[in-house]
mmCIF file of C-alpha atoms in Angstrom:
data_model
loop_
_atom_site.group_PDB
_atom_site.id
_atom_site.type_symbol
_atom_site.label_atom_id
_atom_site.label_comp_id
_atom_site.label_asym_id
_atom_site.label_seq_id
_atom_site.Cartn_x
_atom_site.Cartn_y
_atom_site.Cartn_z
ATOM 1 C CA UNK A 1 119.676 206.869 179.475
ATOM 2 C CA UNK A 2 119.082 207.829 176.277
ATOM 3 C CA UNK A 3 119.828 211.325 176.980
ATOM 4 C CA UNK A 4 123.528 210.522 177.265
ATOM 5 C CA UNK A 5 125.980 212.090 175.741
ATOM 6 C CA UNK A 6 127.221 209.587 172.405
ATOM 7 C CA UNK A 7 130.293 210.615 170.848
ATOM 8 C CA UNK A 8 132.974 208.391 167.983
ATOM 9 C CA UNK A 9 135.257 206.874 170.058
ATOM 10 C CA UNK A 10 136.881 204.229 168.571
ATOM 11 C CA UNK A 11 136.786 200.241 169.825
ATOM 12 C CA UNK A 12 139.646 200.321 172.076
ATOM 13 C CA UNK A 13 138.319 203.926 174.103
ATOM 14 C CA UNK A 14 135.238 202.578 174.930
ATOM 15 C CA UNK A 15 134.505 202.681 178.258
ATOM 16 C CA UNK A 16 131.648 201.687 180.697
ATOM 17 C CA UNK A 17 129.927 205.063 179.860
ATOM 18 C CA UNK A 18 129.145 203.386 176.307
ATOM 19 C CA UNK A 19 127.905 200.184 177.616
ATOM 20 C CA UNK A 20 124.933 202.370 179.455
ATOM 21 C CA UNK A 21 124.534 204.990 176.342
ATOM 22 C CA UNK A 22 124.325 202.237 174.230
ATOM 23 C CA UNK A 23 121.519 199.790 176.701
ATOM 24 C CA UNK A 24 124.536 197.419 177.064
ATOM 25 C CA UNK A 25 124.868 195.304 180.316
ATOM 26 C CA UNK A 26 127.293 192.329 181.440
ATOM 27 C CA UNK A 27 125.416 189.369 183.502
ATOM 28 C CA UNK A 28 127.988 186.871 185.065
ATOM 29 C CA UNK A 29 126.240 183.069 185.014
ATOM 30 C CA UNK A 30 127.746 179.959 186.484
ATOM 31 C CA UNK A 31 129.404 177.106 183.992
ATOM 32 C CA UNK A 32 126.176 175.229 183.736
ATOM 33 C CA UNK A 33 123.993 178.203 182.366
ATOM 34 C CA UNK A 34 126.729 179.657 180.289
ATOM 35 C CA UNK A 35 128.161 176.567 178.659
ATOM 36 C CA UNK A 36 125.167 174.766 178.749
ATOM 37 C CA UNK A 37 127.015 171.319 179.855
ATOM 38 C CA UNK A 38 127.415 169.398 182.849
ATOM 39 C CA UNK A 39 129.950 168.477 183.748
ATOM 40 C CA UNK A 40 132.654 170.419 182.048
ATOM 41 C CA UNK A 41 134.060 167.874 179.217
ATOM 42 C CA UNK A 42 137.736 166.696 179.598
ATOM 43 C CA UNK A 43 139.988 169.440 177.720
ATOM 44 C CA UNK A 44 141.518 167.946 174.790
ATOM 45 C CA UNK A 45 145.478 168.014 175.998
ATOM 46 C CA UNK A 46 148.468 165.956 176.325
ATOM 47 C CA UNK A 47 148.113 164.256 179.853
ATOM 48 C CA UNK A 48 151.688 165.810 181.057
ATOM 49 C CA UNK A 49 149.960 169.505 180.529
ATOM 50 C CA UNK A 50 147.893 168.932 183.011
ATOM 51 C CA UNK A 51 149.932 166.718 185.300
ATOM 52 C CA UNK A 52 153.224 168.583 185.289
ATOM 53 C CA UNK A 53 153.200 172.051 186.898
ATOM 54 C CA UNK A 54 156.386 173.680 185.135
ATOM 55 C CA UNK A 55 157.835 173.849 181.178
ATOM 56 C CA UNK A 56 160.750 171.805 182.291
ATOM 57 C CA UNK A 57 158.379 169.021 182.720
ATOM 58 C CA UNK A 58 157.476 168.686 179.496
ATOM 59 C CA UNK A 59 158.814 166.305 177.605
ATOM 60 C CA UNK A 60 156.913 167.693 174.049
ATOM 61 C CA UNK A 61 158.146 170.835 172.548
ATOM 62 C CA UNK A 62 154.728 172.640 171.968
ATOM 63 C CA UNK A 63 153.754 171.940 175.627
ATOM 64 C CA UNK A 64 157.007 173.042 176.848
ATOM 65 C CA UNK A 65 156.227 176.518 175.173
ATOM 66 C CA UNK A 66 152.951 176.918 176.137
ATOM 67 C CA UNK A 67 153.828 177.076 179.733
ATOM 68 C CA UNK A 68 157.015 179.165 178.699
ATOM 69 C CA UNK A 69 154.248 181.337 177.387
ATOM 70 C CA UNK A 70 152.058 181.265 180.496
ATOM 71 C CA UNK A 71 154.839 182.381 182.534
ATOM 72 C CA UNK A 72 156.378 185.404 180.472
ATOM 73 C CA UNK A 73 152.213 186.734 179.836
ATOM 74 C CA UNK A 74 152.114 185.832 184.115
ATOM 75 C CA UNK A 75 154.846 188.422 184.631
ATOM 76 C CA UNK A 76 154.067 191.554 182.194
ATOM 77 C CA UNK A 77 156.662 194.024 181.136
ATOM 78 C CA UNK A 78 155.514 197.952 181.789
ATOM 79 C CA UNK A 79 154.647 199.458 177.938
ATOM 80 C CA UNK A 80 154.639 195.609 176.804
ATOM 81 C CA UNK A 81 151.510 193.682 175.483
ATOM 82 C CA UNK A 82 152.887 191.081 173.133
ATOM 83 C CA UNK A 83 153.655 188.256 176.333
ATOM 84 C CA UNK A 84 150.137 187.820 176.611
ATOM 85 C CA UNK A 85 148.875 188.021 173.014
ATOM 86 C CA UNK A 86 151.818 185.315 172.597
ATOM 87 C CA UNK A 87 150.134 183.025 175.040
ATOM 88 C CA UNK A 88 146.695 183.713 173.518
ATOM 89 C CA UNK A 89 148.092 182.463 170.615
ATOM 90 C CA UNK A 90 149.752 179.717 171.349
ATOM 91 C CA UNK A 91 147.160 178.453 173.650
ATOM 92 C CA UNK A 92 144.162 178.517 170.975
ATOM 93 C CA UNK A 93 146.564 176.453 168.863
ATOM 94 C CA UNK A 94 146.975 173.812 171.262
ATOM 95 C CA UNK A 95 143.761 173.242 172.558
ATOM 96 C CA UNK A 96 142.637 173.013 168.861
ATOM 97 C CA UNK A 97 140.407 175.637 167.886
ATOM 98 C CA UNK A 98 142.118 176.793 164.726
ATOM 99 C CA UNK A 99 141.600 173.600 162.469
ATOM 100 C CA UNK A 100 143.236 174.037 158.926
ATOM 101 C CA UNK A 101 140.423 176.111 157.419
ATOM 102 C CA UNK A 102 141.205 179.224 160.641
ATOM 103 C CA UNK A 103 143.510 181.281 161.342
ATOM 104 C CA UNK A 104 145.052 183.225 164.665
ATOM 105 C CA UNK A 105 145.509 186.863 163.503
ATOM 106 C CA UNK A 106 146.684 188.980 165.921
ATOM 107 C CA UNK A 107 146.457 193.152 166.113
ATOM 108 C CA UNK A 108 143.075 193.057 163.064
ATOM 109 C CA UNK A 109 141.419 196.863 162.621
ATOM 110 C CA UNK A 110 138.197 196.265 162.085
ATOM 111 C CA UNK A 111 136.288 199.704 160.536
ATOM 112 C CA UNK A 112 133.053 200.824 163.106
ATOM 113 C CA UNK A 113 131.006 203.540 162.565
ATOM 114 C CA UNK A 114 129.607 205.302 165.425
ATOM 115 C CA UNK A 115 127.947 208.582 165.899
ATOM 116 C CA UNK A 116 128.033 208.913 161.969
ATOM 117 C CA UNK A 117 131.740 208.938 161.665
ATOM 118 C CA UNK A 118 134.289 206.360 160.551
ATOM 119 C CA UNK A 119 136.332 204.730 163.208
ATOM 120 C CA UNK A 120 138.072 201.158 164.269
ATOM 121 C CA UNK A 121 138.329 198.689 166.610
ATOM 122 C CA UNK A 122 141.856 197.084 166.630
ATOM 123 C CA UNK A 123 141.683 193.149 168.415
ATOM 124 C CA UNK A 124 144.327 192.000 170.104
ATOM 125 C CA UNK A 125 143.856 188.136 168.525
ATOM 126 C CA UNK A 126 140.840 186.909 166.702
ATOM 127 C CA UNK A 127 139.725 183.561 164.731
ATOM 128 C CA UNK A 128 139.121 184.002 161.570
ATOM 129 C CA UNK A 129 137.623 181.517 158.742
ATOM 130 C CA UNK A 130 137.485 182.769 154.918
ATOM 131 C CA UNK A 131 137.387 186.292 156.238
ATOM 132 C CA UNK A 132 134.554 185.690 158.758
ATOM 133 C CA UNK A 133 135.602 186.806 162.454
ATOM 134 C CA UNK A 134 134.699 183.887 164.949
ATOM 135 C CA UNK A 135 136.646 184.725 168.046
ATOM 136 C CA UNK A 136 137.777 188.048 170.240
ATOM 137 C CA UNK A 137 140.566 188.355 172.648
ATOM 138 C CA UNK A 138 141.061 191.034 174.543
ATOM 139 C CA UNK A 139 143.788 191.720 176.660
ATOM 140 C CA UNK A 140 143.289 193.608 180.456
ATOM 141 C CA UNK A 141 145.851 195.852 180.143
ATOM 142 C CA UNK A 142 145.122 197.609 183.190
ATOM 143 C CA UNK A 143 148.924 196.775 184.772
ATOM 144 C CA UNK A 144 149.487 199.993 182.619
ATOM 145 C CA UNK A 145 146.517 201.509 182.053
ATOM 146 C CA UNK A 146 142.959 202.182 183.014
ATOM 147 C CA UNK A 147 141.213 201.010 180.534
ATOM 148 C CA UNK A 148 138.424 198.289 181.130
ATOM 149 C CA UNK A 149 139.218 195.538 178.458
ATOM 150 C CA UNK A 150 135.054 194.141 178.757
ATOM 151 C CA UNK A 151 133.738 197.551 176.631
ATOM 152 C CA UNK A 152 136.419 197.235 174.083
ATOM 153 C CA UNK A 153 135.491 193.498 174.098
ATOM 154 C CA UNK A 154 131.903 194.289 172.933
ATOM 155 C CA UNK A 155 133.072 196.795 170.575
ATOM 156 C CA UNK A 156 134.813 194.797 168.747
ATOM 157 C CA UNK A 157 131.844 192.335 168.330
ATOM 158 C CA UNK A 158 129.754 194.971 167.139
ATOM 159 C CA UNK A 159 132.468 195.683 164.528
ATOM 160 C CA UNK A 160 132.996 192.146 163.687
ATOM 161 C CA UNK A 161 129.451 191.810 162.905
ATOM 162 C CA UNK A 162 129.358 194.404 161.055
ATOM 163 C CA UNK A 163 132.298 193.508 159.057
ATOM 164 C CA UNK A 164 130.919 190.344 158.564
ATOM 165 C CA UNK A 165 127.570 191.213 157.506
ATOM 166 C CA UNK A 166 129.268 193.532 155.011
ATOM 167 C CA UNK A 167 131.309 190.675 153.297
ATOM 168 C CA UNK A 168 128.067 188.709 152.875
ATOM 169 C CA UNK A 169 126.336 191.475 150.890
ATOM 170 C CA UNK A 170 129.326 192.450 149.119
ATOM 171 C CA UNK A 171 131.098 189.836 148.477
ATOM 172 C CA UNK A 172 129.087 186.712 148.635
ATOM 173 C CA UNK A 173 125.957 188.543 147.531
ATOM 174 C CA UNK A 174 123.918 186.923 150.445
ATOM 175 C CA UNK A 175 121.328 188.414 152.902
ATOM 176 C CA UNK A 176 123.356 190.275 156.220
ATOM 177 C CA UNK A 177 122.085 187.998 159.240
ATOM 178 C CA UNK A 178 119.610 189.767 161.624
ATOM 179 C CA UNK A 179 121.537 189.255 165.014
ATOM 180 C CA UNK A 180 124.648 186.869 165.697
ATOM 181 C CA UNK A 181 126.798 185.864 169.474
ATOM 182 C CA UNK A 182 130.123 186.597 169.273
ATOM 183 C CA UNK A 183 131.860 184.887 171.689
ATOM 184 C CA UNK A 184 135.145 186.595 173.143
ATOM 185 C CA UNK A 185 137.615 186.096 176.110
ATOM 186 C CA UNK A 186 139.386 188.921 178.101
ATOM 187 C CA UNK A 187 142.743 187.598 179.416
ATOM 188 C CA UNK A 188 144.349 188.809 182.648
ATOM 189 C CA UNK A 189 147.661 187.346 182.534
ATOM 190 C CA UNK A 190 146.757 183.576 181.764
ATOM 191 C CA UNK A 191 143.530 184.289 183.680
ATOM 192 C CA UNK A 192 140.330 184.375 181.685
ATOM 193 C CA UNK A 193 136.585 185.282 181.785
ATOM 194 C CA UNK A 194 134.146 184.363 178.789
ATOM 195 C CA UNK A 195 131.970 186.007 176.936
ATOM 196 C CA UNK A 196 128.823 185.326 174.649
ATOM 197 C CA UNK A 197 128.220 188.611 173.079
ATOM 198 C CA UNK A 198 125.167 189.344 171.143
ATOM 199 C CA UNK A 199 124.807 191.320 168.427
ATOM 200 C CA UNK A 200 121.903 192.488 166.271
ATOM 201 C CA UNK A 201 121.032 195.245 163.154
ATOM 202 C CA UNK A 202 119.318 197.381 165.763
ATOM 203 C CA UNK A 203 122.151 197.283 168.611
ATOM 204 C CA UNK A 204 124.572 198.474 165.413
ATOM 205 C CA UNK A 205 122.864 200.624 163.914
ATOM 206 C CA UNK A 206 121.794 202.907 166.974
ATOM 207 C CA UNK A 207 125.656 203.101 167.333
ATOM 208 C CA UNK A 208 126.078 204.021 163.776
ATOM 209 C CA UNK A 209 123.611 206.466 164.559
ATOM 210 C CA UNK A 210 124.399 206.903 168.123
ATOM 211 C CA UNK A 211 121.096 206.609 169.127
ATOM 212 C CA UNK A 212 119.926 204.857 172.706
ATOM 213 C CA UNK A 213 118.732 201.264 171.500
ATOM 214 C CA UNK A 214 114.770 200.508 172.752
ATOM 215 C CA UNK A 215 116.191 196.902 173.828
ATOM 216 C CA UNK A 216 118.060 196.118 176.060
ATOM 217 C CA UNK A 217 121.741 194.055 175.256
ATOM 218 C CA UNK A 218 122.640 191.393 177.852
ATOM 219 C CA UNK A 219 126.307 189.964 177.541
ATOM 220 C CA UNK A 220 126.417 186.957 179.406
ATOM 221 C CA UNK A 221 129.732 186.501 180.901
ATOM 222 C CA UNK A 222 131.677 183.197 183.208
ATOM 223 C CA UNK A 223 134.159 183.734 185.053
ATOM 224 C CA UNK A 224 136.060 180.496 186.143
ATOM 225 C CA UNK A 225 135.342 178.455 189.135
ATOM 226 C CA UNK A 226 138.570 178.065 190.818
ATOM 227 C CA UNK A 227 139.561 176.920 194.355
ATOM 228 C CA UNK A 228 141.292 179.747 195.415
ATOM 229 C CA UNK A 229 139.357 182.877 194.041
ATOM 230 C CA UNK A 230 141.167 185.273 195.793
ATOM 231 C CA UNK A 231 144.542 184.710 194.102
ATOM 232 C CA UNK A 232 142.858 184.303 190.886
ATOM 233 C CA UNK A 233 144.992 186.921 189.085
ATOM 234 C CA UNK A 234 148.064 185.663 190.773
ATOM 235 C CA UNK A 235 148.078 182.007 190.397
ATOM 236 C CA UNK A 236 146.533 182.184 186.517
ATOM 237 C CA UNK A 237 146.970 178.755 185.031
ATOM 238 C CA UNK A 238 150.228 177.644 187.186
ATOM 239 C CA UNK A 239 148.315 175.275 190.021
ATOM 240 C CA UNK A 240 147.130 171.811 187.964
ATOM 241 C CA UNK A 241 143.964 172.824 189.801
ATOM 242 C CA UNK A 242 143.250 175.931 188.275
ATOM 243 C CA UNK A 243 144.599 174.312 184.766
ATOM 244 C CA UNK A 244 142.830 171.886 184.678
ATOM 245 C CA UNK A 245 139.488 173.982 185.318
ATOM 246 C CA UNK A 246 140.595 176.532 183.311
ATOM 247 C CA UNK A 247 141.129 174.462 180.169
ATOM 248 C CA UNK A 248 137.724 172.713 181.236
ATOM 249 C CA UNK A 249 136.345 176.231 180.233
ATOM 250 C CA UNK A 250 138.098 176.711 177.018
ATOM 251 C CA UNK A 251 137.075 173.181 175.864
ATOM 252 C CA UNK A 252 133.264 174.170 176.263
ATOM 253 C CA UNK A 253 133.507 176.787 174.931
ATOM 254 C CA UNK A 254 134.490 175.597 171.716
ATOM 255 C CA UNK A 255 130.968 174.708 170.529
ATOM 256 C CA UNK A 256 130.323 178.425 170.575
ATOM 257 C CA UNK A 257 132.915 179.136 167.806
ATOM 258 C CA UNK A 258 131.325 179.264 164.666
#
C-alpha cells in the first residue's frame, strides 16, 4: 500500500482509494460496542414525536417542522442538497445537542493540506463550540452523484483536527493534542450511520506529507438496528419504529460530543 499513488485532492474528492493510501479502514460494530450502553437510553423528545407518525399530528410548532423536514430531505430534488442539511439542522436542535455555548454551522471550509499543497474540506453541518469543531455531517449525495460521503466524512475529521490543534497553538497558546475521535454522521435522506473517527499527529501528517502511515486507522462505524433493514433508505425516520430507534442512536451518541 504504500506504493500508491497520493495526490491533493481536496475533502469532498476523496474517495475509497485514499482511505487505503492513507492505512484508513471502516469497521461496522453493533450499538453495544459502539455506544458503549445497554440498553439504548430513552431519546430526549416530546412524547407526540415519537407517537404520531405525520407533521399534522403535531400539536407543537418545532415538532411539526421537524417532520416537515424529514419529509422534504426523504424526497430529494435532482442538483438540490439543502432538504437534507435542513433536517440535519433542525434535528440536532431538537434533540438538544447545541446547548447555548454551540452552534449549527452549515457549508464550514476547513483548510487541509495534503501531498504538500493547500486544500479544503467544505462540511455540510458541523458543531462548533468557541471555534472548536465537535460534530461532522455529511450528506450521501449519491441520488446525484457518485461520490461515497464515508471518505469525505474522515477528511473532514482530519481537517477539523487539524484546525483545531492549530487554534490551540495559535491562539490559546496551549500544547496541540496528540490524537482526538471525531465523531460524525453520514445522512441518507433521514437515514443515518455513525461514526467515531480517530485522529492522530501521525495519521495527519503522513497526509500533509502524503506518506503511507506505519499504523493502521480503524473508524468504527453503527449503522442502526431497524426492523425492516431492507427498506432502510426508504422508510428513513417515518415508521415510530424506526424513530424511535433511530433517535435511540442519536441520544447515545451524545456523550461522544465534546
Amino acid at each position: 500500500m504504500a506504493n500508491l499513488l497520493r495526490t491533493a485532492k481536496s475533502g469532498n474528492d476523496w474517495g475509497p482509494s485514499e482511505l487505503h493510501a492513507y492505512n484508513i479502514r471502516v469497521e461496522f460494530q453493533d450499538a453495544v460496542t459502539f455506544f458503549g450502553v445497554n440498553p439504548l437510553p430513552h431519546p430526549e423528545v416530546a412524547d407526540e414525536v415519537l407517537n404520531n407518525p405525520d407533521a399534522t399530528d403535531m400539536v407543537h410548532d418545532d415538532n411539526c417542522k421537524f417532520l416537515r423536514y424529514m419529509d422534504l430531505a426523504m424526497d430529494p430534488v435532482p442538483d438540490q442538497e439543502s432538504a437534507v442539511v435542513d433536517f440535519a439542522v433542525h434535528l440536532l436542535s431538537l434533540l438538544g445537542f447545541v446547548p447555548r455555548d454551540r452552534m449549527l454551522r452549515t457549508r464550514t471550509d476547513i483548510p487541509l493540506v495534503i501531498c504538500g499543497e493547500g486544500r479544503h474540506a467544505t462540511t455540510d453541518v458541523c458543531i462548533v463550540e468557541a471555534d472548536d469543531i465537535l460534530l461532522l455531517v455529511q450528506e450521501d449525495k449519491r441520488h446525484k452523484e457518485t461520490k461515497d460521503p464515508e471518505p469525505q466524512l474522515i477528511a473532514e475529521a482530519i481537517a477539523a483536527f487539524l484546525s483545531n490543534n492549530a487554534r490551540r497553538t495559535h491562539v490559546l497558546g496551549q500544547n496541540p493534542i496528540p490524537a482526538k475521535t471525531v465523531p460524525g454522521i453520514t445522512l441518507k435522506g433521514s437515514s443515518p450511520i455513525f461514526y467515531k473517527i480517530p485522529v492522530t499527529t501521525e495519521l495527519a501528517e503522513s497526509v500533509a506529507l502524503g506518506l503511507y502511515p506505519a499504523v493502521p486507522t480503524v473508524v468504527y462505524a453503527h449503522l442502526p438496528d431497524i426492523p425492516r433493514p431492507a427498506r432502510r433508505l426508504s422508510e428513513g425516520m417515518k415508521p415510530l419504529d424506526n424513530r424511535a430507534t433511530i433517535l435511540s442512536c442519536y441520544e447515545a451518541f451524545k456523550r461522544f460530543i465534546n
